[in-house]
GROMACS .gro file of C-alpha atoms in nm:
model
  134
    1UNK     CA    1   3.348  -0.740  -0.193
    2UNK     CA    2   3.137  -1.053  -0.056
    3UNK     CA    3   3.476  -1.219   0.030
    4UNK     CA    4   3.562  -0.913   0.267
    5UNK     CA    5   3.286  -0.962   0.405
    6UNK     CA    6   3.348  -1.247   0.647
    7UNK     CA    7   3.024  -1.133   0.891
    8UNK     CA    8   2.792  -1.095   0.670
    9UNK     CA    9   2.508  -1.299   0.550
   10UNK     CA   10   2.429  -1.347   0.222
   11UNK     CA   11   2.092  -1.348   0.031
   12UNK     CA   12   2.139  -1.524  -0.332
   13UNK     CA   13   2.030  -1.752  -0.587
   14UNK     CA   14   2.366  -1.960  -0.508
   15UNK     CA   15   2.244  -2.010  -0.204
   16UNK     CA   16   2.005  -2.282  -0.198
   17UNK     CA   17   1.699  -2.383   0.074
   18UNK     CA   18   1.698  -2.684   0.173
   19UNK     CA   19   1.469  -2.895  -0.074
   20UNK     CA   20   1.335  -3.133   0.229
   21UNK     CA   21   1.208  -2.842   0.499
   22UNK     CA   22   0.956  -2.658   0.469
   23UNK     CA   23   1.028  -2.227   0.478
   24UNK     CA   24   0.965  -2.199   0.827
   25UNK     CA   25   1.216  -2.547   0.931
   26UNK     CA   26   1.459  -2.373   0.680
   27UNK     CA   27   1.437  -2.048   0.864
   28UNK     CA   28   1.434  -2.224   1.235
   29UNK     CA   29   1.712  -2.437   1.137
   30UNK     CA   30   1.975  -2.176   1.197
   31UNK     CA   31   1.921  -2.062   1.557
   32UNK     CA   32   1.904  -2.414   1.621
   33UNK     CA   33   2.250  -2.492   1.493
   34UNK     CA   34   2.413  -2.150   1.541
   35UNK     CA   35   2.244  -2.072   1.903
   36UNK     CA   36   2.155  -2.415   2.047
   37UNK     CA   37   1.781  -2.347   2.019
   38UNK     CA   38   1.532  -2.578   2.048
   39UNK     CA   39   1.297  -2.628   1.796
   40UNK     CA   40   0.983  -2.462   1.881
   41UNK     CA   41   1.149  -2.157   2.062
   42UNK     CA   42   1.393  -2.131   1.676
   43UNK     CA   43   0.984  -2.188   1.496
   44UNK     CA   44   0.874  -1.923   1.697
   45UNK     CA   45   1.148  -1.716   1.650
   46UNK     CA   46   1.060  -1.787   1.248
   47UNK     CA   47   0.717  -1.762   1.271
   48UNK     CA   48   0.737  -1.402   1.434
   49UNK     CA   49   0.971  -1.247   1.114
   50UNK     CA   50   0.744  -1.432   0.859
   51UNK     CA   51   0.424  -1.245   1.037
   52UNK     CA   52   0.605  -0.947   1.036
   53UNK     CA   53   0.605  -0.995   0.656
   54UNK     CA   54   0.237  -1.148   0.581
   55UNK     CA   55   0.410  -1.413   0.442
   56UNK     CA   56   0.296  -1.720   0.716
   57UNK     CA   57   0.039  -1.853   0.428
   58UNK     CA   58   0.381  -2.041   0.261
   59UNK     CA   59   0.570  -2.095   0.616
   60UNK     CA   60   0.490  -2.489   0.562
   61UNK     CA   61   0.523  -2.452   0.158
   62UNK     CA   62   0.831  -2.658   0.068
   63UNK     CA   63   1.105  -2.448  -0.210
   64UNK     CA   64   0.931  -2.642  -0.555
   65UNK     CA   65   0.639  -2.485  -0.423
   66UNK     CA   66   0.719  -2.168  -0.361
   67UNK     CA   67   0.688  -1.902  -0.601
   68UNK     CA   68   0.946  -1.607  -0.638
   69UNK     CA   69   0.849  -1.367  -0.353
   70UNK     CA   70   0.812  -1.678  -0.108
   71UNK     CA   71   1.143  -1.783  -0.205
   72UNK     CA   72   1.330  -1.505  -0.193
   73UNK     CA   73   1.153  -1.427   0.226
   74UNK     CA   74   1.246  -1.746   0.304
   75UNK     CA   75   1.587  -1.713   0.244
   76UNK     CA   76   1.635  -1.285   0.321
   77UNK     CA   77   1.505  -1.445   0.700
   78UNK     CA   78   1.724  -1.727   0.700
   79UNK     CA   79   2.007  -1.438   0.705
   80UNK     CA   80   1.803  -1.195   0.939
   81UNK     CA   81   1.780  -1.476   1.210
   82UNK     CA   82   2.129  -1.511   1.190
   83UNK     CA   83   2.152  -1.138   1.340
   84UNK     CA   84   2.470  -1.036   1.088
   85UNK     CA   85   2.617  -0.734   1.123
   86UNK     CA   86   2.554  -0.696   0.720
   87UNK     CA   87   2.314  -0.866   0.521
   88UNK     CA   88   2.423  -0.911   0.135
   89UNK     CA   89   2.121  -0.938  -0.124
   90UNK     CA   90   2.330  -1.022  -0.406
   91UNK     CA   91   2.091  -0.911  -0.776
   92UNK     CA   92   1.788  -0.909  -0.660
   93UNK     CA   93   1.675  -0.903  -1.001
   94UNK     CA   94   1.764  -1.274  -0.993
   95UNK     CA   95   1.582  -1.343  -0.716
   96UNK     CA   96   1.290  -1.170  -0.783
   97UNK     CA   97   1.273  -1.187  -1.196
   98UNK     CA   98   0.856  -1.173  -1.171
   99UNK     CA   99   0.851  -0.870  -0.869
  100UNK     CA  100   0.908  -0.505  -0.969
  101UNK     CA  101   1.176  -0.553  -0.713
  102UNK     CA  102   1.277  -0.220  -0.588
  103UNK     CA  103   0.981  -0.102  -0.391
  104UNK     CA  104   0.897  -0.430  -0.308
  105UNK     CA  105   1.296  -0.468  -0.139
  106UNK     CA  106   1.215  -0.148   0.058
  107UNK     CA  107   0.875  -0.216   0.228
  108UNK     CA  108   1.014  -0.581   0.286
  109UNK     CA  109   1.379  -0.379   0.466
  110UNK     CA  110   1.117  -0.144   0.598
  111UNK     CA  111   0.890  -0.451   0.758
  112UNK     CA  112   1.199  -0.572   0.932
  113UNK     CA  113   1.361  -0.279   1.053
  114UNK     CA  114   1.580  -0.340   1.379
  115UNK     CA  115   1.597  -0.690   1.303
  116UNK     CA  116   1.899  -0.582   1.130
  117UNK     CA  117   2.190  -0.378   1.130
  118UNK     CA  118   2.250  -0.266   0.759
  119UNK     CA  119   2.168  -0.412   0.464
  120UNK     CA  120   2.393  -0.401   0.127
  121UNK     CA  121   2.196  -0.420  -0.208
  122UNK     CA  122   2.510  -0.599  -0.445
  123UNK     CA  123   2.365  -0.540  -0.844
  124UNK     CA  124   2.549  -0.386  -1.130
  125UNK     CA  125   2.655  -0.019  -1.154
  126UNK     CA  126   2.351   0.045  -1.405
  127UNK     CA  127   2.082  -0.036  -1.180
  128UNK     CA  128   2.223   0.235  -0.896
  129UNK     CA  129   1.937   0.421  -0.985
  130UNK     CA  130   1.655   0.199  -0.879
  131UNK     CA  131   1.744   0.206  -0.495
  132UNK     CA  132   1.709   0.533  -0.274
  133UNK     CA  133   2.038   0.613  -0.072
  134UNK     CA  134   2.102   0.437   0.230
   0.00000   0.00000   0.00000
């Protein structure tokens, strides 16, 4: 499925941070690259979605410092800045192995609703049950 997915960004434990930025860098790093940003206009552009979560206390936390939750925002924004069509969270449960993760996935979708176009929970057929339809 991911691989016919060409537009989408994914959200997994395969996909690293960067070990030497900080969340918010990590974040601002992409509309730098991808849109020619500068910078502070890319950290601002960070610093608003983090906000939006209450999650600004770790924005300067580097990833062996982050615990789950902070991990897996850092990295859920790193794909919402990118402005996908689709965002991909691929077993949450493996992101998120301390979180009851369900509830906590839909008040952090909820937080950032129309900062993204749909969003595609990827898990195993047993765990349909844990997500409310889309």
């Amino acid at each position: 499925m991911i691989e016919s997915q060409p537009e989408a960004a994914l959200v997994s434990v395969e996909l690293p941070l960067r070990a030497n930025l900080s969340v918010l860098e990590n974040i601002a790093i992409v509309p730098q690259y991808r849109q020619n940003l500068s910078y502070d206009v890319a950290a601002d552009q960070a610093w608003a979605l983090l906000a939006r979560l209450n999650q600004t206390d770790c924005a300067f936390k580097r990833d062996p410092s982050l615990n789950c939750v902070e991990r897996f925002v850092a990295k859920l924004l790193r794909a919402v800045i990118l402005q996908p069509p689709i965002i991909l969270i691929d077993r949450p449960a493996m992101l998120l192995p301390d979180v009851h993760y369900p509830p906590f996935l839909a008040a952090t979708l909820q937080a950032l609703e129309g900062e993204y176009e749909d969003c595609r929970i990827l898990d195993y057929a047993w765990n349909a049950p844990l997500y409310a339809p889309r």
